[in-house]
Amino acid sequence: MKDIENYSLLAHNTFGIEARCSRFLEYATQEEARQVAALLRSDKRPLLIIGGGSNLLLTKDFDGVVVHSALKGIEAVPGEQGCCYVSCGSGEVWDDVVVYCVGHGLQGMENLSLIPGDAGASAVQNIGAYGAEVKDLITDVEAVEIATGEVRLFSNAKCEYAYRQSKFKHAWKDKFLITRVVYRLRQAGSYALNLDYGNIRAELERRGIGHPTLGELRQVVIDIRKAKLPDPQTEGNAGSFFMNPVVSRAEYEQLAAAYPDMPHYTVDEGHEKIPAGWMIEQCGWKGRTLGRAGVHGKQALVLVNRGGATGSEIVELYRAVQRDVLDKFGVEIRPEVNVV
């Protein structure tokens, strides 16, 4: 277990923001998570639980305790009717979990390839991409309750998953240290692959692939992401900064009348999802810079650190983008990133 005072968080946020915390605690086993919980019960300073830092914007030094999971391990257990339950330590890198599943012929995670972050954060954030969401794979989340040190097991239903939301982000915020996440996958070929989101099918056709394997679909998703998203190692960012807004059918129809070319995705009979990146681009922000922060030139949904930007500069940029989108479309776009 790590317990470090006055700790730099530079290596723990993909925006590349230099900030420090008063205390840093890291657990690598379930028992260490219980020990961390005991320490937190006696330390009354503010608490920040982080994963890979890929969904985090630090605006200043954190005068409190930061907790991180380094709990590793992936275990697959055969289940009923061709299913397989994959149990992962919360500190496992998410894409390593995807690699494991694809490599073992387990279907369900391939569209979520190359999403940054840790497995534990997947259960908090309900990560999603290219028509898939992790809530459709999670069966259980194991966590240590900070107040008692008890190990709890939560079913998918109890986590109350929604678009980029879970109970861990709201009612259970800062109350649990996630230790393991269990996902339910199926053997490859059990059902049709998800090829209809974005330009996946077009890219497969361009490569002459009619019936992709899990590995081929994963590679296409990776290549599409790399072509659109900057590498945090060269240009600090947190991936998609804003959530795609979901509007009522009536509101969508009003917007569609004014903007016939506006892309959209049906959520249910009464709601449509509109790509925030498209609206940001229509407002002229794509590729623009404000101070040392900017909007990525290939994907307007991504805000980037041009070099040496502070968290406050990123905040100034995202609020300016928010205002312009609201003024033009009457739609509020909200950060997907946790601003601290």
mmCIF file of C-alpha atoms in Angstrom:
data_model
loop_
_atom_site.group_PDB
_atom_site.id
_atom_site.type_symbol
_atom_site.label_atom_id
_atom_site.label_comp_id
_atom_site.label_asym_id
_atom_site.label_seq_id
_atom_site.Cartn_x
_atom_site.Cartn_y
_atom_site.Cartn_z
ATOM 1 C CA MET A 1 0.000 0.000 0.000
ATOM 2 C CA LYS A 2 1.210 3.511 -0.782
ATOM 3 C CA ASP A 3 0.721 6.413 1.620
ATOM 4 C CA ILE A 4 2.509 9.545 0.383
ATOM 5 C CA GLU A 5 2.235 13.177 1.504
ATOM 6 C CA ASN A 6 2.394 16.162 -0.904
ATOM 7 C CA TYR A 7 2.146 13.967 -3.990
ATOM 8 C CA SER A 8 2.310 15.122 -7.633
ATOM 9 C CA LEU A 9 -0.690 14.103 -9.760
ATOM 10 C CA LEU A 10 0.988 14.903 -13.085
ATOM 11 C CA ALA A 11 1.286 11.206 -13.955
ATOM 12 C CA HIS A 12 -2.322 10.597 -12.922
ATOM 13 C CA ASN A 13 -4.146 12.899 -15.372
ATOM 14 C CA THR A 14 -4.026 12.667 -19.150
ATOM 15 C CA PHE A 15 -4.544 16.415 -19.576
ATOM 16 C CA GLY A 16 -0.955 16.808 -18.358
ATOM 17 C CA ILE A 17 -1.846 19.311 -15.642
ATOM 18 C CA GLU A 18 0.661 19.789 -12.829
ATOM 19 C CA ALA A 19 -1.153 19.679 -9.507
ATOM 20 C CA ARG A 20 -0.458 18.137 -6.130
ATOM 21 C CA CYS A 21 -2.549 16.523 -3.443
ATOM 22 C CA SER A 22 -2.015 16.612 0.312
ATOM 23 C CA ARG A 23 -2.041 12.813 0.615
ATOM 24 C CA PHE A 24 -2.005 9.933 -1.871
ATOM 25 C CA LEU A 25 -3.235 6.450 -0.953
ATOM 26 C CA GLU A 26 -3.055 3.436 -3.262
ATOM 27 C CA TYR A 27 -4.285 -0.123 -2.664
ATOM 28 C CA ALA A 28 -3.276 -3.270 -4.540
ATOM 29 C CA THR A 29 -5.380 -5.905 -2.731
ATOM 30 C CA GLN A 30 -8.819 -6.115 -1.181
ATOM 31 C CA GLU A 31 -7.264 -6.110 2.302
ATOM 32 C CA GLU A 32 -5.271 -2.974 1.444
ATOM 33 C CA ALA A 33 -8.506 -1.355 0.270
ATOM 34 C CA ARG A 34 -9.956 -2.076 3.727
ATOM 35 C CA GLN A 35 -6.853 -0.525 5.319
ATOM 36 C CA VAL A 36 -7.252 2.560 3.121
ATOM 37 C CA ALA A 37 -10.903 2.794 4.168
ATOM 38 C CA ALA A 38 -9.813 2.783 7.818
ATOM 39 C CA LEU A 39 -7.321 5.582 7.147
ATOM 40 C CA LEU A 40 -10.008 7.606 5.390
ATOM 41 C CA ARG A 41 -12.337 7.277 8.365
ATOM 42 C CA SER A 42 -9.769 9.091 10.516
ATOM 43 C CA ASP A 43 -8.728 11.653 7.880
ATOM 44 C CA LYS A 44 -11.529 14.191 7.483
ATOM 45 C CA ARG A 45 -9.990 16.095 4.580
ATOM 46 C CA PRO A 46 -11.760 16.129 1.173
ATOM 47 C CA LEU A 47 -11.579 12.875 -0.809
ATOM 48 C CA LEU A 48 -10.941 12.298 -4.511
ATOM 49 C CA ILE A 49 -11.033 8.751 -5.913
ATOM 50 C CA ILE A 50 -9.334 8.450 -9.296
ATOM 51 C CA GLY A 51 -8.699 5.794 -11.913
ATOM 52 C CA GLY A 52 -6.383 6.337 -14.862
ATOM 53 C CA GLY A 53 -6.986 10.085 -14.804
ATOM 54 C CA SER A 54 -8.376 10.021 -18.346
ATOM 55 C CA ASN A 55 -11.661 11.588 -17.246
ATOM 56 C CA LEU A 56 -10.210 14.220 -14.925
ATOM 57 C CA LEU A 57 -9.479 17.949 -15.161
ATOM 58 C CA LEU A 58 -7.490 19.361 -12.256
ATOM 59 C CA THR A 59 -7.936 23.112 -11.834
ATOM 60 C CA LYS A 60 -5.724 23.533 -8.758
ATOM 61 C CA ASP A 61 -3.835 21.630 -6.057
ATOM 62 C CA PHE A 62 -6.137 19.268 -4.175
ATOM 63 C CA ASP A 63 -6.107 19.981 -0.444
ATOM 64 C CA GLY A 64 -7.190 16.522 0.515
ATOM 65 C CA VAL A 65 -6.694 12.785 -0.012
ATOM 66 C CA VAL A 66 -6.486 11.123 -3.433
ATOM 67 C CA VAL A 67 -7.115 7.365 -3.597
ATOM 68 C CA HIS A 68 -6.100 5.130 -6.492
ATOM 69 C CA SER A 69 -6.521 1.414 -7.147
ATOM 70 C CA ALA A 70 -3.569 -0.692 -8.319
ATOM 71 C CA LEU A 71 -5.497 -3.938 -7.833
ATOM 72 C CA LYS A 72 -4.715 -6.241 -10.780
ATOM 73 C CA GLY A 73 -5.858 -9.623 -12.022
ATOM 74 C CA ILE A 74 -8.193 -10.987 -14.696
ATOM 75 C CA GLU A 75 -10.041 -14.272 -14.262
ATOM 76 C CA ALA A 76 -12.507 -15.920 -16.657
ATOM 77 C CA VAL A 77 -15.122 -18.386 -15.392
ATOM 78 C CA PRO A 78 -17.353 -20.282 -17.862
ATOM 79 C CA GLY A 79 -21.053 -19.647 -17.390
ATOM 80 C CA GLU A 80 -24.384 -20.828 -18.701
ATOM 81 C CA GLN A 81 -25.290 -21.210 -22.390
ATOM 82 C CA GLY A 82 -21.949 -20.176 -23.827
ATOM 83 C CA CYS A 83 -21.473 -17.210 -21.499
ATOM 84 C CA CYS A 84 -18.278 -16.379 -19.659
ATOM 85 C CA TYR A 85 -17.869 -14.221 -16.569
ATOM 86 C CA VAL A 86 -14.689 -12.136 -16.560
ATOM 87 C CA SER A 87 -13.667 -10.777 -13.149
ATOM 88 C CA CYS A 88 -11.156 -7.911 -13.192
ATOM 89 C CA GLY A 89 -9.235 -6.035 -10.547
ATOM 90 C CA SER A 90 -10.325 -2.394 -10.482
ATOM 91 C CA GLY A 91 -6.782 -1.234 -11.278
ATOM 92 C CA GLU A 92 -6.544 -3.160 -14.541
ATOM 93 C CA VAL A 93 -6.099 -0.936 -17.585
ATOM 94 C CA TRP A 94 -9.405 -1.080 -19.455
ATOM 95 C CA ASP A 95 -7.928 -1.815 -22.862
ATOM 96 C CA ASP A 96 -5.893 -4.672 -21.396
ATOM 97 C CA VAL A 97 -9.215 -6.201 -20.354
ATOM 98 C CA VAL A 98 -10.509 -5.783 -23.918
ATOM 99 C CA VAL A 99 -7.336 -7.407 -25.283
ATOM 100 C CA TYR A 100 -7.834 -10.350 -22.913
ATOM 101 C CA CYS A 101 -11.462 -10.855 -23.932
ATOM 102 C CA VAL A 102 -10.871 -10.539 -27.668
ATOM 103 C CA GLY A 103 -7.856 -12.838 -27.398
ATOM 104 C CA HIS A 104 -9.975 -15.479 -25.650
ATOM 105 C CA GLY A 105 -12.770 -15.254 -28.221
ATOM 106 C CA LEU A 106 -15.174 -13.482 -25.878
ATOM 107 C CA GLN A 107 -17.607 -11.125 -27.567
ATOM 108 C CA GLY A 108 -18.994 -7.836 -26.245
ATOM 109 C CA MET A 109 -16.087 -5.459 -25.529
ATOM 110 C CA GLU A 110 -14.599 -5.075 -29.010
ATOM 111 C CA ASN A 111 -16.399 -1.779 -29.778
ATOM 112 C CA LEU A 112 -15.007 -0.367 -26.523
ATOM 113 C CA SER A 113 -11.397 -0.831 -27.630
ATOM 114 C CA LEU A 114 -8.762 1.774 -26.750
ATOM 115 C CA ILE A 115 -10.965 3.717 -24.340
ATOM 116 C CA PRO A 116 -8.503 5.061 -21.756
ATOM 117 C CA GLY A 117 -8.875 4.444 -18.031
ATOM 118 C CA ASP A 118 -9.163 1.569 -15.584
ATOM 119 C CA ALA A 119 -11.686 -1.236 -15.139
ATOM 120 C CA GLY A 120 -12.949 0.252 -11.879
ATOM 121 C CA ALA A 121 -13.750 3.519 -13.607
ATOM 122 C CA SER A 122 -15.734 1.653 -16.273
ATOM 123 C CA ALA A 123 -18.235 0.721 -13.573
ATOM 124 C CA VAL A 124 -18.464 4.292 -12.317
ATOM 125 C CA GLN A 125 -18.658 6.107 -15.643
ATOM 126 C CA ASN A 126 -20.574 3.540 -17.720
ATOM 127 C CA ILE A 127 -18.081 4.016 -20.541
ATOM 128 C CA GLY A 128 -19.337 3.696 -24.087
ATOM 129 C CA ALA A 129 -18.353 4.096 -27.715
ATOM 130 C CA TYR A 130 -19.450 3.047 -31.198
ATOM 131 C CA GLY A 131 -22.899 1.909 -30.139
ATOM 132 C CA ALA A 132 -21.840 -0.060 -27.050
ATOM 133 C CA GLU A 133 -22.012 0.676 -23.326
ATOM 134 C CA VAL A 134 -20.319 -1.272 -20.551
ATOM 135 C CA LYS A 135 -23.549 -1.346 -18.500
ATOM 136 C CA ASP A 136 -24.753 -4.057 -20.879
ATOM 137 C CA LEU A 137 -21.813 -6.256 -19.845
ATOM 138 C CA ILE A 138 -21.427 -5.595 -16.097
ATOM 139 C CA THR A 139 -23.101 -8.119 -13.804
ATOM 140 C CA ASP A 140 -21.581 -7.206 -10.429
ATOM 141 C CA VAL A 141 -19.319 -4.627 -8.805
ATOM 142 C CA GLU A 142 -17.344 -5.498 -5.663
ATOM 143 C CA ALA A 143 -16.390 -2.613 -3.389
ATOM 144 C CA VAL A 144 -15.226 -1.801 0.125
ATOM 145 C CA GLU A 145 -17.538 0.513 2.035
ATOM 146 C CA ILE A 146 -15.423 3.318 3.478
ATOM 147 C CA ALA A 147 -17.671 3.922 6.493
ATOM 148 C CA THR A 148 -17.513 0.315 7.719
ATOM 149 C CA GLY A 149 -14.672 -1.444 5.894
ATOM 150 C CA GLU A 150 -17.129 -4.126 4.794
ATOM 151 C CA VAL A 151 -16.860 -5.768 1.377
ATOM 152 C CA ARG A 152 -20.069 -5.241 -0.600
ATOM 153 C CA LEU A 153 -21.277 -6.754 -3.866
ATOM 154 C CA PHE A 154 -23.635 -4.718 -6.039
ATOM 155 C CA SER A 155 -25.683 -6.105 -8.910
ATOM 156 C CA ASN A 156 -25.974 -4.244 -12.187
ATOM 157 C CA ALA A 157 -29.528 -3.165 -11.328
ATOM 158 C CA LYS A 158 -28.480 -1.660 -7.991
ATOM 159 C CA CYS A 159 -25.898 0.525 -9.745
ATOM 160 C CA GLU A 160 -28.714 2.272 -11.669
ATOM 161 C CA TYR A 161 -26.784 2.747 -14.899
ATOM 162 C CA ALA A 162 -27.725 5.392 -17.443
ATOM 163 C CA TYR A 163 -25.878 7.308 -20.170
ATOM 164 C CA ARG A 164 -22.421 7.993 -18.619
ATOM 165 C CA GLN A 165 -24.024 7.720 -15.195
ATOM 166 C CA SER A 166 -24.194 5.358 -12.245
ATOM 167 C CA LYS A 167 -25.053 5.486 -8.579
ATOM 168 C CA PHE A 168 -21.301 5.591 -7.867
ATOM 169 C CA LYS A 169 -21.221 9.077 -9.426
ATOM 170 C CA HIS A 170 -24.053 10.448 -7.299
ATOM 171 C CA ALA A 171 -25.660 8.793 -4.237
ATOM 172 C CA TRP A 172 -22.619 6.566 -3.654
ATOM 173 C CA LYS A 173 -19.972 9.139 -4.541
ATOM 174 C CA ASP A 174 -16.911 8.829 -2.240
ATOM 175 C CA LYS A 175 -18.582 6.064 -0.229
ATOM 176 C CA PHE A 176 -16.944 3.003 -1.783
ATOM 177 C CA LEU A 177 -13.552 1.811 -3.016
ATOM 178 C CA ILE A 178 -14.162 -0.451 -5.996
ATOM 179 C CA THR A 179 -12.042 -3.610 -5.921
ATOM 180 C CA ARG A 180 -13.391 -5.834 -8.718
ATOM 181 C CA VAL A 181 -15.809 -5.660 -11.643
ATOM 182 C CA VAL A 182 -17.449 -8.708 -13.218
ATOM 183 C CA TYR A 183 -18.498 -8.674 -16.883
ATOM 184 C CA ARG A 184 -20.665 -11.189 -18.738
ATOM 185 C CA LEU A 185 -19.535 -11.962 -22.276
ATOM 186 C CA ARG A 186 -20.388 -14.615 -24.835
ATOM 187 C CA GLN A 187 -18.362 -16.825 -27.120
ATOM 188 C CA ALA A 188 -17.541 -15.196 -30.468
ATOM 189 C CA GLY A 189 -20.284 -15.708 -33.030
ATOM 190 C CA SER A 190 -23.065 -15.924 -30.437
ATOM 191 C CA TYR A 191 -24.782 -12.885 -31.945
ATOM 192 C CA ALA A 192 -24.208 -10.300 -34.683
ATOM 193 C CA LEU A 193 -21.384 -7.842 -34.185
ATOM 194 C CA ASN A 194 -22.271 -4.167 -33.719
ATOM 195 C CA LEU A 195 -21.155 -2.570 -36.992
ATOM 196 C CA ASP A 196 -23.707 0.187 -37.589
ATOM 197 C CA TYR A 197 -22.369 3.044 -35.448
ATOM 198 C CA GLY A 198 -20.200 5.748 -36.965
ATOM 199 C CA ASN A 199 -18.162 4.681 -39.973
ATOM 200 C CA ILE A 200 -17.265 1.163 -38.802
ATOM 201 C CA ARG A 201 -19.091 -0.646 -41.616
ATOM 202 C CA ALA A 202 -17.729 1.712 -44.269
ATOM 203 C CA GLU A 203 -14.171 1.152 -43.036
ATOM 204 C CA LEU A 204 -14.652 -2.614 -43.026
ATOM 205 C CA GLU A 205 -15.944 -2.463 -46.599
ATOM 206 C CA ARG A 206 -12.958 -0.319 -47.605
ATOM 207 C CA ARG A 207 -10.692 -3.057 -46.265
ATOM 208 C CA GLY A 208 -12.642 -5.772 -48.040
ATOM 209 C CA ILE A 209 -13.824 -7.382 -44.799
ATOM 210 C CA GLY A 210 -17.359 -8.713 -45.043
ATOM 211 C CA HIS A 211 -17.575 -10.783 -41.870
ATOM 212 C CA PRO A 212 -15.031 -9.438 -39.385
ATOM 213 C CA THR A 213 -13.538 -11.410 -36.547
ATOM 214 C CA LEU A 214 -13.420 -9.843 -33.091
ATOM 215 C CA GLY A 215 -9.781 -8.940 -33.719
ATOM 216 C CA GLU A 216 -10.529 -7.322 -37.068
ATOM 217 C CA LEU A 217 -13.370 -5.261 -35.605
ATOM 218 C CA ARG A 218 -11.177 -4.220 -32.674
ATOM 219 C CA GLN A 219 -8.441 -3.086 -35.052
ATOM 220 C CA VAL A 220 -10.888 -1.013 -37.110
ATOM 221 C CA VAL A 221 -12.209 0.674 -33.950
ATOM 222 C CA ILE A 222 -8.635 1.385 -32.819
ATOM 223 C CA ASP A 223 -7.668 2.849 -36.188
ATOM 224 C CA ILE A 224 -10.768 5.058 -36.310
ATOM 225 C CA ARG A 225 -10.113 6.331 -32.784
ATOM 226 C CA LYS A 226 -6.450 7.023 -33.484
ATOM 227 C CA ALA A 227 -7.316 8.930 -36.648
ATOM 228 C CA LYS A 228 -9.720 11.197 -34.749
ATOM 229 C CA LEU A 229 -8.296 11.467 -31.240
ATOM 230 C CA PRO A 230 -4.943 12.934 -30.171
ATOM 231 C CA ASP A 231 -2.399 10.915 -28.188
ATOM 232 C CA PRO A 232 -2.324 12.290 -24.598
ATOM 233 C CA GLN A 233 1.428 11.651 -24.558
ATOM 234 C CA THR A 234 1.927 14.331 -27.208
ATOM 235 C CA GLU A 235 -1.092 16.582 -26.653
ATOM 236 C CA GLY A 236 -2.809 16.438 -23.259
ATOM 237 C CA ASN A 237 -6.508 15.641 -23.364
ATOM 238 C CA ALA A 238 -9.236 13.612 -21.675
ATOM 239 C CA GLY A 239 -10.874 12.210 -24.796
ATOM 240 C CA SER A 240 -14.463 13.307 -25.345
ATOM 241 C CA PHE A 241 -14.863 16.302 -23.053
ATOM 242 C CA PHE A 242 -18.632 16.726 -23.429
ATOM 243 C CA MET A 243 -21.500 14.261 -23.254
ATOM 244 C CA ASN A 244 -23.718 14.041 -26.307
ATOM 245 C CA PRO A 245 -26.979 15.731 -25.276
ATOM 246 C CA VAL A 246 -30.212 13.769 -25.319
ATOM 247 C CA VAL A 247 -33.238 15.900 -26.265
ATOM 248 C CA SER A 248 -36.955 15.251 -26.547
ATOM 249 C CA ARG A 249 -38.373 14.177 -29.885
ATOM 250 C CA ALA A 250 -40.206 17.502 -30.191
ATOM 251 C CA GLU A 251 -37.027 19.499 -29.518
ATOM 252 C CA TYR A 252 -35.134 17.385 -32.043
ATOM 253 C CA GLU A 253 -37.766 17.977 -34.724
ATOM 254 C CA GLN A 254 -37.511 21.748 -34.222
ATOM 255 C CA LEU A 255 -33.736 21.598 -34.587
ATOM 256 C CA ALA A 256 -33.931 19.240 -37.581
ATOM 257 C CA ALA A 257 -36.216 21.697 -39.351
ATOM 258 C CA ALA A 258 -33.573 24.395 -38.972
ATOM 259 C CA TYR A 259 -30.597 22.062 -39.570
ATOM 260 C CA PRO A 260 -31.676 19.279 -41.973
ATOM 261 C CA ASP A 261 -28.169 17.787 -42.091
ATOM 262 C CA MET A 262 -27.884 17.448 -38.322
ATOM 263 C CA PRO A 263 -26.834 13.897 -37.369
ATOM 264 C CA HIS A 264 -28.763 12.124 -34.623
ATOM 265 C CA TYR A 265 -29.248 8.761 -32.957
ATOM 266 C CA THR A 266 -32.567 7.490 -31.629
ATOM 267 C CA VAL A 267 -32.452 6.689 -27.908
ATOM 268 C CA ASP A 268 -36.085 5.648 -27.570
ATOM 269 C CA GLU A 269 -39.475 6.686 -28.963
ATOM 270 C CA GLY A 270 -39.381 10.029 -27.189
ATOM 271 C CA HIS A 271 -35.716 11.020 -27.281
ATOM 272 C CA GLU A 272 -32.870 11.636 -29.726
ATOM 273 C CA LYS A 273 -29.138 11.979 -29.104
ATOM 274 C CA ILE A 274 -27.327 14.760 -30.974
ATOM 275 C CA PRO A 275 -23.523 14.648 -31.391
ATOM 276 C CA ALA A 276 -22.047 17.474 -29.310
ATOM 277 C CA GLY A 277 -18.993 17.484 -31.572
ATOM 278 C CA TRP A 278 -21.140 18.367 -34.576
ATOM 279 C CA MET A 279 -22.725 21.310 -32.753
ATOM 280 C CA ILE A 280 -19.324 22.547 -31.558
ATOM 281 C CA GLU A 281 -18.021 22.375 -35.112
ATOM 282 C CA GLN A 282 -21.034 24.334 -36.414
ATOM 283 C CA CYS A 283 -20.130 27.055 -33.911
ATOM 284 C CA GLY A 284 -16.703 27.386 -35.520
ATOM 285 C CA TRP A 285 -14.665 26.002 -32.646
ATOM 286 C CA LYS A 286 -13.021 23.037 -34.382
ATOM 287 C CA GLY A 287 -9.257 23.611 -34.427
ATOM 288 C CA ARG A 288 -9.446 26.936 -32.558
ATOM 289 C CA THR A 289 -7.186 27.907 -29.668
ATOM 290 C CA LEU A 290 -7.909 30.011 -26.609
ATOM 291 C CA GLY A 291 -4.723 30.812 -24.733
ATOM 292 C CA ARG A 292 -2.835 27.548 -24.292
ATOM 293 C CA ALA A 293 -5.968 25.406 -24.611
ATOM 294 C CA GLY A 294 -7.734 24.444 -27.798
ATOM 295 C CA VAL A 295 -10.334 22.359 -29.596
ATOM 296 C CA HIS A 296 -8.854 19.447 -31.511
ATOM 297 C CA GLY A 297 -8.633 19.936 -35.259
ATOM 298 C CA LYS A 298 -9.992 16.494 -36.172
ATOM 299 C CA GLN A 299 -12.584 15.934 -33.427
ATOM 300 C CA ALA A 300 -14.353 18.957 -31.992
ATOM 301 C CA LEU A 301 -15.540 16.958 -28.979
ATOM 302 C CA VAL A 302 -11.964 16.858 -27.675
ATOM 303 C CA LEU A 303 -10.332 19.747 -25.813
ATOM 304 C CA VAL A 304 -6.542 19.737 -25.727
ATOM 305 C CA ASN A 305 -3.648 21.173 -23.776
ATOM 306 C CA ARG A 306 -1.549 22.923 -26.446
ATOM 307 C CA GLY A 307 1.340 23.007 -23.987
ATOM 308 C CA GLY A 308 1.613 24.339 -20.458
ATOM 309 C CA ALA A 309 -2.098 25.061 -20.073
ATOM 310 C CA THR A 310 -3.549 25.267 -16.583
ATOM 311 C CA GLY A 311 -6.799 23.644 -15.567
ATOM 312 C CA SER A 312 -8.352 27.105 -15.343
ATOM 313 C CA GLU A 313 -7.515 27.749 -19.000
ATOM 314 C CA ILE A 314 -9.261 24.516 -20.003
ATOM 315 C CA VAL A 315 -12.287 25.602 -17.948
ATOM 316 C CA GLU A 316 -12.351 29.003 -19.658
ATOM 317 C CA LEU A 317 -12.337 27.259 -23.041
ATOM 318 C CA TYR A 318 -15.064 24.734 -22.263
ATOM 319 C CA ARG A 319 -17.360 27.411 -20.860
ATOM 320 C CA ALA A 320 -16.900 29.527 -23.981
ATOM 321 C CA VAL A 321 -17.786 26.508 -26.141
ATOM 322 C CA GLN A 322 -20.809 25.771 -23.941
ATOM 323 C CA ARG A 323 -22.109 29.340 -24.303
ATOM 324 C CA ASP A 324 -21.810 29.333 -28.086
ATOM 325 C CA VAL A 325 -23.608 26.001 -28.461
ATOM 326 C CA LEU A 326 -26.401 27.163 -26.150
ATOM 327 C CA ASP A 327 -26.751 30.452 -28.037
ATOM 328 C CA LYS A 328 -26.891 28.768 -31.453
ATOM 329 C CA PHE A 329 -28.915 25.622 -30.741
ATOM 330 C CA GLY A 330 -30.611 26.258 -27.394
ATOM 331 C CA VAL A 331 -29.038 23.022 -26.133
ATOM 332 C CA GLU A 332 -26.781 22.775 -23.085
ATOM 333 C CA ILE A 333 -23.785 20.476 -23.469
ATOM 334 C CA ARG A 334 -22.320 19.200 -20.219
ATOM 335 C CA PRO A 335 -18.821 17.964 -19.405
ATOM 336 C CA GLU A 336 -18.286 14.238 -19.310
ATOM 337 C CA VAL A 337 -14.984 14.976 -17.577
ATOM 338 C CA ASN A 338 -14.773 15.330 -13.798
ATOM 339 C CA VAL A 339 -13.670 18.914 -13.094
ATOM 340 C CA VAL A 340 -11.901 19.261 -9.725
#
